[in-house]
mmCIF file of C-alpha atoms (C1' of nucleotides) in Angstrom:
data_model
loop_
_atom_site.group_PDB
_atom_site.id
_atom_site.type_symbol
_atom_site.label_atom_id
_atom_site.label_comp_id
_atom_site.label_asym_id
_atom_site.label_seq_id
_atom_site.Cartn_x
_atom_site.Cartn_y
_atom_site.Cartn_z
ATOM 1 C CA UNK F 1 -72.901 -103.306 -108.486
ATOM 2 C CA UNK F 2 -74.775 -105.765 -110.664
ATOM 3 C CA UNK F 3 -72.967 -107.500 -112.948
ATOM 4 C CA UNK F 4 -74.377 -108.303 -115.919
ATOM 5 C CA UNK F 5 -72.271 -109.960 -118.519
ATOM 6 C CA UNK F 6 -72.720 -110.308 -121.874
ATOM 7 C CA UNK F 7 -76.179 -110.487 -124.034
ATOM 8 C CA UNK F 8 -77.232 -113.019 -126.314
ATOM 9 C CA UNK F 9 -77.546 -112.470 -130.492
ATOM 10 C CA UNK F 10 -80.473 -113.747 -132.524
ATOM 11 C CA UNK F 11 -77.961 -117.139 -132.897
ATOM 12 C CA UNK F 12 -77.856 -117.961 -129.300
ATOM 13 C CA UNK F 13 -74.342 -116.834 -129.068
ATOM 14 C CA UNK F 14 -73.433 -114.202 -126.704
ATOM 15 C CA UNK F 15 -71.964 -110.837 -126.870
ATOM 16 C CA UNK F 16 -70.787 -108.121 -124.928
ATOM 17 C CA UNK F 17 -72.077 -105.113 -126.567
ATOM 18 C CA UNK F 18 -68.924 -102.559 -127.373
ATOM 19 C CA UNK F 19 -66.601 -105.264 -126.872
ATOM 20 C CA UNK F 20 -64.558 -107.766 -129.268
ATOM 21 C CA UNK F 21 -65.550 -111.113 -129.426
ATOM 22 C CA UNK F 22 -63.082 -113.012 -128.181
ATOM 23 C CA UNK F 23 -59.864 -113.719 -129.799
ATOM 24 C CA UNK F 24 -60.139 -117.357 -129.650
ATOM 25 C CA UNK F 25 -63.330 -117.434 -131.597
ATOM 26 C CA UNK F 26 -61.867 -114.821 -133.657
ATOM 27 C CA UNK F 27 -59.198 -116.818 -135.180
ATOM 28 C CA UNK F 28 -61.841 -119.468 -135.114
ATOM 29 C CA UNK F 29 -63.488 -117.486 -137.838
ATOM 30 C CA UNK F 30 -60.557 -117.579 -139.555
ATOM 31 C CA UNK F 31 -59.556 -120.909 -139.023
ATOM 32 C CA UNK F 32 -62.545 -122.558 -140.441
ATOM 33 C CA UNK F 33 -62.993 -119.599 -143.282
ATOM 34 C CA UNK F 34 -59.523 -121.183 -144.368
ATOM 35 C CA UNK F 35 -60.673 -124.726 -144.805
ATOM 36 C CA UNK F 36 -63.573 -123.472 -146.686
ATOM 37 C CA UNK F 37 -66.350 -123.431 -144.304
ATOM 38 C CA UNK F 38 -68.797 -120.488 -145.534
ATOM 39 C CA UNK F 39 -69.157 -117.395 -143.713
ATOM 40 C CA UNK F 40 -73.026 -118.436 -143.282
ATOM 41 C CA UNK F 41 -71.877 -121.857 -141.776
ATOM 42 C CA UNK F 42 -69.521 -120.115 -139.799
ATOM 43 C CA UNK F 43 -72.012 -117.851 -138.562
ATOM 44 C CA UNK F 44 -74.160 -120.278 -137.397
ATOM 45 C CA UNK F 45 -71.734 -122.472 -135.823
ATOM 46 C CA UNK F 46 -70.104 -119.979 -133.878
ATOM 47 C CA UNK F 47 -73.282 -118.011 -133.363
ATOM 48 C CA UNK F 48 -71.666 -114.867 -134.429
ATOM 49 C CA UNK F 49 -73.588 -112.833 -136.781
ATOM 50 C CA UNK F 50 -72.603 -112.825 -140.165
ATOM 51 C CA UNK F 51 -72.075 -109.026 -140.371
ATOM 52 C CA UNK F 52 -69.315 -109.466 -137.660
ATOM 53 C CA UNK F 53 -67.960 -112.738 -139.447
ATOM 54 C CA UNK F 54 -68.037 -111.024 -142.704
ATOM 55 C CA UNK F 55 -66.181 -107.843 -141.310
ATOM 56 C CA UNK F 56 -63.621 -109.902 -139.493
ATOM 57 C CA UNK F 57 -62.313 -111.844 -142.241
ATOM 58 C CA UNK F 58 -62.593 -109.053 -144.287
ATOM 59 C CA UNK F 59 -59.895 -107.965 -141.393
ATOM 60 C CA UNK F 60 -58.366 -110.623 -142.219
ATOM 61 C CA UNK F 61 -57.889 -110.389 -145.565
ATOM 62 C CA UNK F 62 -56.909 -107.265 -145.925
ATOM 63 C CA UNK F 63 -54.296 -106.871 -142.931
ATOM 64 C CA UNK F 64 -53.585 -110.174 -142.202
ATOM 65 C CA UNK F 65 -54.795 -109.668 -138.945
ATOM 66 C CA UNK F 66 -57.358 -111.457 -136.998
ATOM 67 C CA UNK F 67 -57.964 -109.095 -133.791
ATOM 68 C CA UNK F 68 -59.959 -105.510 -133.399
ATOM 69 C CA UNK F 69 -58.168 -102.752 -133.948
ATOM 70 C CA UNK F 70 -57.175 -100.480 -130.874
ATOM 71 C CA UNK F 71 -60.264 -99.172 -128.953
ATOM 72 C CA UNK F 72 -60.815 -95.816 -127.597
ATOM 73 C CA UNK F 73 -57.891 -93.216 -127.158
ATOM 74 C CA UNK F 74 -57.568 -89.992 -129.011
ATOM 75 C CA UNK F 75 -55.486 -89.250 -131.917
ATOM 76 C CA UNK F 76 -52.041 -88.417 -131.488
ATOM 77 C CA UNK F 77 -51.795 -84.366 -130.906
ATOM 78 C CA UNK F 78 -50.606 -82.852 -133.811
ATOM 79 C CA UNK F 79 -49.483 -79.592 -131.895
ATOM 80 C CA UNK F 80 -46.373 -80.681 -130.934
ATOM 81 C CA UNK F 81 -43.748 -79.077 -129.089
ATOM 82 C CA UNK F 82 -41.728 -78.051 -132.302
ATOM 83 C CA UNK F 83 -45.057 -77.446 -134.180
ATOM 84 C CA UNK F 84 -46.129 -74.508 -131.745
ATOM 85 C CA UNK F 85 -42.495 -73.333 -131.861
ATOM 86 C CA UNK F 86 -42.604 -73.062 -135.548
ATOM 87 C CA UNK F 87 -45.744 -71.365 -135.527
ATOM 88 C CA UNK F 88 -44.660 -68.985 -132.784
ATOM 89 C CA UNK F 89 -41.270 -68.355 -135.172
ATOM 90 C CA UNK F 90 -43.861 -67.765 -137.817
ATOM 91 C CA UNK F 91 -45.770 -65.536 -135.946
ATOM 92 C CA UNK F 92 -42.914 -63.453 -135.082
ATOM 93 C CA UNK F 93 -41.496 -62.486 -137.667
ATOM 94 C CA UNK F 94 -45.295 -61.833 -139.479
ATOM 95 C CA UNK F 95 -47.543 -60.762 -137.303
ATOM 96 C CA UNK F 96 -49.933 -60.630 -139.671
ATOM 97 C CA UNK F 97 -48.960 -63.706 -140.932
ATOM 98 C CA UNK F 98 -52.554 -65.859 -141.522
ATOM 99 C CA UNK F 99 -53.454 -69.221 -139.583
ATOM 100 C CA UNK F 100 -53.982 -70.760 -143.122
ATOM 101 C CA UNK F 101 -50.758 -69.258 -144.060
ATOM 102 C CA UNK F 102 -49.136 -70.768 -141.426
ATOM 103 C CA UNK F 103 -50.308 -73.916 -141.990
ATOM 104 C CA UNK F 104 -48.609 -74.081 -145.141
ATOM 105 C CA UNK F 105 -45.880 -73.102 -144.119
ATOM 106 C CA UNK F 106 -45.370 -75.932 -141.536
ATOM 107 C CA UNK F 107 -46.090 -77.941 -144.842
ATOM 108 C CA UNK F 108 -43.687 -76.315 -146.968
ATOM 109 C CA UNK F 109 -40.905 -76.517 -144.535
ATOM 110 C CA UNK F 110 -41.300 -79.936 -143.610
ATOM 111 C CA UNK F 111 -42.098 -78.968 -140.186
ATOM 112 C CA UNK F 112 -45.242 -81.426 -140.723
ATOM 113 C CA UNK F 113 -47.142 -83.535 -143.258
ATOM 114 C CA UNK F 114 -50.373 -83.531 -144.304
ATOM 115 C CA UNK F 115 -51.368 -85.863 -142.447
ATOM 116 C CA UNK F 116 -50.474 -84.688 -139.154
ATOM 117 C CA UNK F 117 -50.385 -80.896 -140.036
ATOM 118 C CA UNK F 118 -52.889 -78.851 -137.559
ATOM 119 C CA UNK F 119 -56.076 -77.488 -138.771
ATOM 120 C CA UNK F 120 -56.403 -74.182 -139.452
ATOM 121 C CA UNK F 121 -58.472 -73.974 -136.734
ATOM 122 C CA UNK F 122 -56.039 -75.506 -134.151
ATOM 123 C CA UNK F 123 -52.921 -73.142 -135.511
ATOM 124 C CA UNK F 124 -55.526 -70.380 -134.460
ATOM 125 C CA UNK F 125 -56.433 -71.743 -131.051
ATOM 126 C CA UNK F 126 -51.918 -72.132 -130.775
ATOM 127 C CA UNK F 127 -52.030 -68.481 -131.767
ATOM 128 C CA UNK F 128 -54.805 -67.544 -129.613
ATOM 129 C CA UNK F 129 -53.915 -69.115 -126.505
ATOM 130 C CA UNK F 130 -50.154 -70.296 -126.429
ATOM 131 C CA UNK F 131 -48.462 -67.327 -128.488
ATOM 132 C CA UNK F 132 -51.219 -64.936 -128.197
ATOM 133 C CA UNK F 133 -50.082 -63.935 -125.232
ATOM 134 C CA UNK F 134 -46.505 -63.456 -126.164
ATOM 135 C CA UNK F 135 -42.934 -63.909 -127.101
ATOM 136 C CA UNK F 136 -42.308 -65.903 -124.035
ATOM 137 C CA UNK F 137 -40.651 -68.929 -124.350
ATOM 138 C CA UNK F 138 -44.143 -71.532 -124.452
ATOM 139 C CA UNK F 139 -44.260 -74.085 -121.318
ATOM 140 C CA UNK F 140 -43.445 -76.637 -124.265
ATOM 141 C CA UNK F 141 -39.779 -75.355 -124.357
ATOM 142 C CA UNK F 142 -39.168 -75.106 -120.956
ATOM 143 C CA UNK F 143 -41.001 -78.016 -119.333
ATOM 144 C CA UNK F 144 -40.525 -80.990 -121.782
ATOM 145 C CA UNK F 145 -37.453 -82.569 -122.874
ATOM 146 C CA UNK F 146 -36.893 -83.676 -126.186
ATOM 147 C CA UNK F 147 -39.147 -82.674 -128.931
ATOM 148 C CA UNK F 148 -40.419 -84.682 -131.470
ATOM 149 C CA UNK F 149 -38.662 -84.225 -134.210
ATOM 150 C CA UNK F 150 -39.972 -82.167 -137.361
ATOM 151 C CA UNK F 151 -42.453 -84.012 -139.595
ATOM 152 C CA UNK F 152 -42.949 -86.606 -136.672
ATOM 153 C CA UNK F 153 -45.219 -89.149 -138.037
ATOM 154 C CA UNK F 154 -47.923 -90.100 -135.281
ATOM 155 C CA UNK F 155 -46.436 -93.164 -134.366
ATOM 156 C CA UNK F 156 -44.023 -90.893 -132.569
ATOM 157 C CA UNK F 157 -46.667 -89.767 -130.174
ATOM 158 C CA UNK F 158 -48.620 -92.308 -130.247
ATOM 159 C CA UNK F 159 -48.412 -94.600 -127.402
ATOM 160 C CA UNK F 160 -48.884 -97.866 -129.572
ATOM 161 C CA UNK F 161 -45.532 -96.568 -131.933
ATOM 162 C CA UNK F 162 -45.404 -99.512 -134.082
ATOM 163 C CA UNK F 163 -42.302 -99.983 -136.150
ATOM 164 C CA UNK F 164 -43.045 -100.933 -139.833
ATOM 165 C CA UNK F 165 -40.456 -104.109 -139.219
ATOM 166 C CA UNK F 166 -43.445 -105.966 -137.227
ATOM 167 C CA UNK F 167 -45.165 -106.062 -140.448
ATOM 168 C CA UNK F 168 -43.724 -109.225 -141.601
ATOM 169 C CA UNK F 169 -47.538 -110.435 -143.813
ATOM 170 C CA UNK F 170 -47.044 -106.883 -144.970
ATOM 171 C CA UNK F 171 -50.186 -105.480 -143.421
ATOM 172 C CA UNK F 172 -51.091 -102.079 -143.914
ATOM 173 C CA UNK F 173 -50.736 -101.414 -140.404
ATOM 174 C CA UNK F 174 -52.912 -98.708 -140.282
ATOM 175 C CA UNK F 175 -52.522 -97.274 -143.330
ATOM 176 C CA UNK F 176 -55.740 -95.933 -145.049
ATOM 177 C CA UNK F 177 -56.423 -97.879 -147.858
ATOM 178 C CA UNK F 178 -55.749 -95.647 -150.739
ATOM 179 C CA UNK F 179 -53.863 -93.514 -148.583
ATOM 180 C CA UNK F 180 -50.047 -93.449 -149.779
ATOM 181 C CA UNK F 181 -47.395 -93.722 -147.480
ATOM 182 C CA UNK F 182 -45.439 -90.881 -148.151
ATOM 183 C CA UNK F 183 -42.113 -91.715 -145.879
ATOM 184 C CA UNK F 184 -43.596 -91.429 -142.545
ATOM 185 C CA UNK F 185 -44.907 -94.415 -140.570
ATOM 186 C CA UNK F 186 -48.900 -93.923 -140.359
ATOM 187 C CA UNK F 187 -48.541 -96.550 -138.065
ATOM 188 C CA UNK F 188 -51.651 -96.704 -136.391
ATOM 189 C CA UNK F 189 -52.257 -98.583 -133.456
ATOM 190 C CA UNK F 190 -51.947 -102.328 -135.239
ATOM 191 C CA UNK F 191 -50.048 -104.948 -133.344
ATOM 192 C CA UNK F 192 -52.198 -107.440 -135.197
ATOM 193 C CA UNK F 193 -50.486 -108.649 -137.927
ATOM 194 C CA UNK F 194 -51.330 -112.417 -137.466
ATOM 195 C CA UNK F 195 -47.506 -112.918 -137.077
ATOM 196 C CA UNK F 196 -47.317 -110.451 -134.024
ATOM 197 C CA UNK F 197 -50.427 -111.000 -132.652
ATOM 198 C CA UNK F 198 -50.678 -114.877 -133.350
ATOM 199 C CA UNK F 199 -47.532 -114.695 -132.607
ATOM 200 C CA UNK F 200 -44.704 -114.937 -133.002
ATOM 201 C CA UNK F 201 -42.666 -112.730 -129.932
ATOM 202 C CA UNK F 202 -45.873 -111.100 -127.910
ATOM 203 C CA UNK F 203 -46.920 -114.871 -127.116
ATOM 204 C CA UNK F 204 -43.620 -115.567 -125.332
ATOM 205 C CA UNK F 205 -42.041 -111.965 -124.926
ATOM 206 C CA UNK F 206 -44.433 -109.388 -123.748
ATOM 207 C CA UNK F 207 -41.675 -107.174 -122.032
ATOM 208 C CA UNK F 208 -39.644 -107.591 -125.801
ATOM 209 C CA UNK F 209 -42.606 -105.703 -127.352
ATOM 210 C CA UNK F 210 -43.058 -103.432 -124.603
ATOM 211 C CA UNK F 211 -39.357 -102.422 -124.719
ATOM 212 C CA UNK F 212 -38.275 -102.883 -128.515
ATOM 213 C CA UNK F 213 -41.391 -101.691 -130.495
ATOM 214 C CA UNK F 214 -42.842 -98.917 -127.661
ATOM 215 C CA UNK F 215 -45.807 -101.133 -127.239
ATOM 216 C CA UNK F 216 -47.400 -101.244 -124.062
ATOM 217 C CA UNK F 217 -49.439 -104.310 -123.611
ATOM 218 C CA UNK F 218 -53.343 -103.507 -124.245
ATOM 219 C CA UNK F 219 -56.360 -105.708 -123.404
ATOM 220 C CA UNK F 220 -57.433 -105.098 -126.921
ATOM 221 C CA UNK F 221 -53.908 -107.453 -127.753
ATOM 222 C CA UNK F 222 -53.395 -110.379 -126.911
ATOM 223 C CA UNK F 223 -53.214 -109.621 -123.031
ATOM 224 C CA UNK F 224 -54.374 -112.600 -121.815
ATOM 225 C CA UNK F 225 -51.896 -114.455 -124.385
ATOM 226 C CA UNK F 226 -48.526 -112.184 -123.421
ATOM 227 C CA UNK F 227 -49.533 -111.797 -119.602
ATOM 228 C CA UNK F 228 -50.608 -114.864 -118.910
ATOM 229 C CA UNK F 229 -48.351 -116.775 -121.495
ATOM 230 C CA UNK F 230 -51.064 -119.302 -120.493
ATOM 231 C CA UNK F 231 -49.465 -120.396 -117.891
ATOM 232 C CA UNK F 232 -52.430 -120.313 -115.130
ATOM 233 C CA UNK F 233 -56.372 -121.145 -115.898
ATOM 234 C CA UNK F 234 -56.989 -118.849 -112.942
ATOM 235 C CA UNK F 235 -53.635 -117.328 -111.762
ATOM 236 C CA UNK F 236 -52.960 -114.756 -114.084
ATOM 237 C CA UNK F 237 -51.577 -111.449 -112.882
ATOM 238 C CA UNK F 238 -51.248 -113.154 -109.983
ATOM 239 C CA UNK F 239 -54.973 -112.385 -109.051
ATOM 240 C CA UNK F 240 -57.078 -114.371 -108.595
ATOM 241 C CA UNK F 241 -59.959 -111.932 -109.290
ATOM 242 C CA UNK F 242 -60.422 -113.560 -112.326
ATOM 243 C CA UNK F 243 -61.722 -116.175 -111.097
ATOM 244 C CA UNK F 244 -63.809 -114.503 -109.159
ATOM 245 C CA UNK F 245 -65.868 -112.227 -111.729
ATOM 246 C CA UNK F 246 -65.118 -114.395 -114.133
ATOM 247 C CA UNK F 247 -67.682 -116.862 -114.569
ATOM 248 C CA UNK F 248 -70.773 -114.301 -115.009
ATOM 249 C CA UNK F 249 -68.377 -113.081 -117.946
ATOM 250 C CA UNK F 250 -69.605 -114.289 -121.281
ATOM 251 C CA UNK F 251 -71.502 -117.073 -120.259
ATOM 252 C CA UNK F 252 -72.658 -118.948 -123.190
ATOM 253 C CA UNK F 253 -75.617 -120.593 -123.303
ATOM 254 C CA UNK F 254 -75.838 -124.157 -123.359
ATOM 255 C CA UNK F 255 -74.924 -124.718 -126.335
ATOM 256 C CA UNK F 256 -71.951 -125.747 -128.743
ATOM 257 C CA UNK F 257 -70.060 -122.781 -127.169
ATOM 258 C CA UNK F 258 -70.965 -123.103 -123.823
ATOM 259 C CA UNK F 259 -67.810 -124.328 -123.197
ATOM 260 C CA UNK F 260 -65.788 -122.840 -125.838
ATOM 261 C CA UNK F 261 -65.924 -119.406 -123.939
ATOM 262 C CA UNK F 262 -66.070 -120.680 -120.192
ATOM 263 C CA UNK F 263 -66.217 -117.599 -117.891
ATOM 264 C CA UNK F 264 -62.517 -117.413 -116.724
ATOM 265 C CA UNK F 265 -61.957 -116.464 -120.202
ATOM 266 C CA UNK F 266 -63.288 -113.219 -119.769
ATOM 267 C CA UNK F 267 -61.443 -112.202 -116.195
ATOM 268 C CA UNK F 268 -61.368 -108.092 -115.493
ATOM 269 C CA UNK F 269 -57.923 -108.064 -115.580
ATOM 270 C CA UNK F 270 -57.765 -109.211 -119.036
ATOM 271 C CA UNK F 271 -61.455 -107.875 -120.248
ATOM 272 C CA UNK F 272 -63.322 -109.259 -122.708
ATOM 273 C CA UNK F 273 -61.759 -110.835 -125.875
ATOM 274 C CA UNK F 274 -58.614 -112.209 -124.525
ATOM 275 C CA UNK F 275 -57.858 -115.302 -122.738
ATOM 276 C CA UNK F 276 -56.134 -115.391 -119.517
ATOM 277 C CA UNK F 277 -55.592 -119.033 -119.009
ATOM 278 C CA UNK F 278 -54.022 -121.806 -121.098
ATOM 279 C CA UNK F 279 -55.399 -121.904 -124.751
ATOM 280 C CA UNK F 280 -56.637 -125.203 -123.769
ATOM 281 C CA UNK F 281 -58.391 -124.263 -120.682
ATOM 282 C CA UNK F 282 -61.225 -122.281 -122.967
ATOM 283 C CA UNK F 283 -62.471 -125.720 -123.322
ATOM 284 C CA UNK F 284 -64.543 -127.336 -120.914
ATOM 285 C CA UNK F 285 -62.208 -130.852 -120.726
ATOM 286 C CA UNK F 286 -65.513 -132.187 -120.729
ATOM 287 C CA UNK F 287 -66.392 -130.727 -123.990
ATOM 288 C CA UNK F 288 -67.566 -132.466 -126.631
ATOM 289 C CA UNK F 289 -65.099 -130.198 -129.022
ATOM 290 C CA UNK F 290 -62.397 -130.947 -127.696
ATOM 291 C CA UNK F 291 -62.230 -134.809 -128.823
ATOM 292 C CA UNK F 292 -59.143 -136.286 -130.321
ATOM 293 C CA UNK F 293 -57.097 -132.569 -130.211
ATOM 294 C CA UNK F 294 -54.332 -133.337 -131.265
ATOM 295 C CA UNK F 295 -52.216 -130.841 -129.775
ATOM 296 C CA UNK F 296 -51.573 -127.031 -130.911
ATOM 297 C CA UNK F 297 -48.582 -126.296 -129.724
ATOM 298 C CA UNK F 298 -46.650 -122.850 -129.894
ATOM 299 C CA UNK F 299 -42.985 -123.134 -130.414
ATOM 300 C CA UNK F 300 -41.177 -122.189 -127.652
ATOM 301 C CA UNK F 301 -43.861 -120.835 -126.328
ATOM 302 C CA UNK F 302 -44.644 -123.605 -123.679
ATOM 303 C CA UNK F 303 -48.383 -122.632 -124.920
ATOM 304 C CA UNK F 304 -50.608 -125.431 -125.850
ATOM 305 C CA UNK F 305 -53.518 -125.500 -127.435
ATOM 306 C CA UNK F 306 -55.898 -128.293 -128.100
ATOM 307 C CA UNK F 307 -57.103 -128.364 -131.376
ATOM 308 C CA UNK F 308 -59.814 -130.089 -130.573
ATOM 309 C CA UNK F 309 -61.112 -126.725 -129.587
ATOM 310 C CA UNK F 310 -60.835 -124.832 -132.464
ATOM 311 C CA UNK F 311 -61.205 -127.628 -135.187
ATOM 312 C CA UNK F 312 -63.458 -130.294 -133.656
ATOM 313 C CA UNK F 313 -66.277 -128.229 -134.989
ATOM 314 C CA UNK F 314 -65.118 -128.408 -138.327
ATOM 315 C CA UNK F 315 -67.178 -131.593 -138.293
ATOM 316 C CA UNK F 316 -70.047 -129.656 -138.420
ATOM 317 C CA UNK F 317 -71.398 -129.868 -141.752
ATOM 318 C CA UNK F 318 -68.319 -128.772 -144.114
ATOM 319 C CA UNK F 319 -67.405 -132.203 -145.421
ATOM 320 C CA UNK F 320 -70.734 -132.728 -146.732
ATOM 321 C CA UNK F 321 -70.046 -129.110 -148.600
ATOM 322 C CA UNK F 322 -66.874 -129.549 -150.107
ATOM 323 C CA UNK F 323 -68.273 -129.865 -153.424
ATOM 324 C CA UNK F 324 -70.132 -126.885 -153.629
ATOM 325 C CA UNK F 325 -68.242 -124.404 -151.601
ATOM 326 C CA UNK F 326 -65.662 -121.229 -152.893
ATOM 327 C CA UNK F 327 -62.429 -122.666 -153.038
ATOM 328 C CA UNK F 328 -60.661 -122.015 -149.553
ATOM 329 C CA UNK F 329 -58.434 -119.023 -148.786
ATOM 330 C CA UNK F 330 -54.707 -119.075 -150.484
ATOM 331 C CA UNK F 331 -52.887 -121.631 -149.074
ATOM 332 C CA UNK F 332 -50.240 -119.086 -148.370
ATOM 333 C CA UNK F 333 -52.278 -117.449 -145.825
ATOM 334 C CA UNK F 334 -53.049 -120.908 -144.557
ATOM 335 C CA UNK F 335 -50.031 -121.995 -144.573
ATOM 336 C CA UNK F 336 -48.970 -118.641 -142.984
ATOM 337 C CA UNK F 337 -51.945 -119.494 -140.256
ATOM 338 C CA UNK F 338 -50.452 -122.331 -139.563
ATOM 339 C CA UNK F 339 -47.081 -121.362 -138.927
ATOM 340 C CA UNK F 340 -47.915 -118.867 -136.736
ATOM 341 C CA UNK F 341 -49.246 -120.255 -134.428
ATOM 342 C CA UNK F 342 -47.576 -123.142 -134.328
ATOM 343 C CA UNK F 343 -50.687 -125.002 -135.456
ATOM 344 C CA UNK F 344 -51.503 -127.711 -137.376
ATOM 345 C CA UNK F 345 -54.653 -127.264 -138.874
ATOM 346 C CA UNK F 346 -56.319 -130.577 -139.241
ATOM 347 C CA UNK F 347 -56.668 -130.813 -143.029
ATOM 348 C CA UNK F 348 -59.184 -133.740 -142.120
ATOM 349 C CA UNK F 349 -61.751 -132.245 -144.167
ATOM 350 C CA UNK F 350 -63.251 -135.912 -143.546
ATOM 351 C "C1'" DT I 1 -80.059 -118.206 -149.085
ATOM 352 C "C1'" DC I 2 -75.902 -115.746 -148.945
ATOM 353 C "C1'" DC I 3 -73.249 -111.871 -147.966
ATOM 354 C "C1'" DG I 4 -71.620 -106.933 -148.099
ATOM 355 C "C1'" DT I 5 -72.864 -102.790 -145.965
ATOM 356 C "C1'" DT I 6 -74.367 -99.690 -142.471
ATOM 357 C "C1'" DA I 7 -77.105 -97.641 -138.540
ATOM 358 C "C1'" DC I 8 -77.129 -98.207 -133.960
ATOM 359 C "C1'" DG I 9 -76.025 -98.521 -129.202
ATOM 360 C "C1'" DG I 10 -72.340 -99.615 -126.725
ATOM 361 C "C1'" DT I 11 -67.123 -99.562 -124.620
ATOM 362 C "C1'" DT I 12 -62.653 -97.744 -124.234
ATOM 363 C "C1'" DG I 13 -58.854 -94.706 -123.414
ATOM 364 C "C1'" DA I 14 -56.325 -90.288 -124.355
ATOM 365 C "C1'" DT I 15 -56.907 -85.592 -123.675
ATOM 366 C "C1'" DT T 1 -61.569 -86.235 -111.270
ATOM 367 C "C1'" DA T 2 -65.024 -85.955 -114.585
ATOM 368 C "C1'" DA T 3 -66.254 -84.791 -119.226
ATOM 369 C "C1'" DT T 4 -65.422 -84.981 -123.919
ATOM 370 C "C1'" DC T 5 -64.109 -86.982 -128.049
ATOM 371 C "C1'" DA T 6 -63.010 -90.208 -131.439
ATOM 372 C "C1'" DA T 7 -61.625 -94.468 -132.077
ATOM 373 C "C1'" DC T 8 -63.399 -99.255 -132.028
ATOM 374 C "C1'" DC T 9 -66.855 -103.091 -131.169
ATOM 375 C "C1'" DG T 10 -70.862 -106.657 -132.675
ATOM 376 C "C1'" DT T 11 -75.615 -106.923 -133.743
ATOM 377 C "C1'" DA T 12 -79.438 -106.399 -136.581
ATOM 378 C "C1'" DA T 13 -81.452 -105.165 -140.613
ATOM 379 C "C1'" DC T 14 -81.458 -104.032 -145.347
ATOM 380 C "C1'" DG T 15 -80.737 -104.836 -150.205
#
DNA sequence: TCCGTTACGGTTGAT
DNA sequence: TAATCAACCGTAACG
């Protein structure tokens, strides 16, 4: 199978199509937005386009998050267990009883919400094919244990359940903007509150989330960050495959990035977007970025990361800007940056 | 020149 | 097991 790895934007930078950039270079984005670099500069620097700069610190600013949102999956099913058994009690005792009367029924009686009550459409495909056939008791009720409870907010079913509690920045996590949040937990897939993600127990704890918030790890997290806990440029998972597909994986160009995004960042155990070895080890030790990093360090985390590698650049041109550029993000969310990961953002602005 | 928005082609993962 | 679907992605282009 050929591998092919990556292509390369109108900036020089490259891409995988479909994929996120990388985290590292995500909160890179963010990183320099804070000290004021503009979106433009950033663009160019990082050789992102500015459509995906712009979107991810819009991200950023509204959720506090700086990684994608959960790829792929379905939605949670909204035909639950308890749903069908409602509408089959509904059924029952009113045959005639409509699908769009059923539907508000399971609204009236709490049995769902609106946001996770079935279409008319599905109640009729329950009535067609699940109840249709009967007064039997459905293979929901006899095969599965433990039904979600009534008025089960997605969460429930979905496999990234995300308690509101890991919302410390008070992120919407998930929540459509506009969209109240009517007592249930929308919580859609979000583990990206800069706290978590940046953060705070995933970087040291991966089996804590997995067990205490439901969250099984994802590549779209910060896989690379909780499985590798950077301990290993190459080791991680204890394959070494990494290192093997690696380095056709996002190769970037010669350029300012070339080393920024060395191939054993992107190994196939981790995919694309997350960084399997030490922070650090993104860096070509070579690099020219990486001069006087003064260590990033995440507490307790054992995690280091140079921030030579995500600063250095800041040389770039912003200094020379400082006069005529938007006034840099809140501090709070700077601050907050900071803290999170541990950082110390060189305020060098020199 | 900058930047927000969006169409597009792509990937992913649950069903 | 493969197909489908709906989520997401970043780029490129437009205004």
């Amino acid at each position: 199978m050929e591998q092919t790895y990556g292509e390369v934007n109108q900036l020089g930078g490259v891409f995988v199509n479909g994929r996120p950039l990388p985290n590292a270079i995500r909160l890179r984005i963010v990183e320099l937005a804070q000290l004021g670099i503009r979106p433009c500069d950033i663009s160019r620097q990082l050789r992102v386009s500015h459509g995906c700069v712009s979107k991810i610190l819009a991200r950023y600013n509204e959720t506090g998050s700086i990684l994608p949102g959960a790829i792929g999956g379905s939605k949670p099913r909204v035909t639950t267990p308890n749903v069908v058994k409602h509408i089959r009690e509904y059924k029952q005792s009113d045959p005639g009883i409509f699908a769009w009367e059923i539907r508000d029924r399971l609204l009236a009686d709490g049995v769902c919400d609106k946001y996770n009550v079935p279409s008319v459409s599905s109640i009729s495909r329950i009535l067609r094919n699940k109840i249709g056939t009967l007064s039997q008791p459905s293979q929901y009720e006899t095969s599965k244990q433990a039904p979600p409870q009534p008025g089960i907010p997605y969460n429930h079913i979905y496999p990234y359940s995300y308690p509101n509690a890991m919302s410390p920045t008070g992120t919407k996590m998930g929540n459509p903007p506009g969209v109240p949040v009517t007592g249930i937990s929308r919580a859609w897939p979000s583990a990206h509150t800069v706290s978590n993600i940046l953060g705070i127990r995933a970087f040291m704890d991966p089996a804590a989330i997995a067990s205490a918030e439901g969250y099984p790890p994802k590549m779209e997290d910060w896989g690379g960050v909780n499985r590798g806990t950077f301990s290993t440029a190459h080791g991680v998972n204890g394959i070494d495959k990494s290192a093997v597909d690696a380095d056709i994986k996002y190769p970037q160009p010669s350029s300012t990035l070339s080393s920024y995004v060395p191939p054993c960042a992107y190994s196939p155990s981790n995919q694309y977007g997350v960084y399997s070895g030490p922070a650090g080890s993104y860096v070509s030790p070579a690099h020219h970025w990486q001069t006087q990093s003064t260590a990033l360090s995440h507490p307790s985390s054992g995690m280091t990361m140079h921030a030579g590698d995500i600063h250095s650049s800041m040389a770039f041109k912003h200094a020379a800007r400082d006069g005529d550029r938007k006034p840099p993000s809140p501090l709070s969310k700077h601050e907050a940056l900071n803290s999170i990961h541990g950082l110390s953002l060189p305020t060098s602005s020199s």
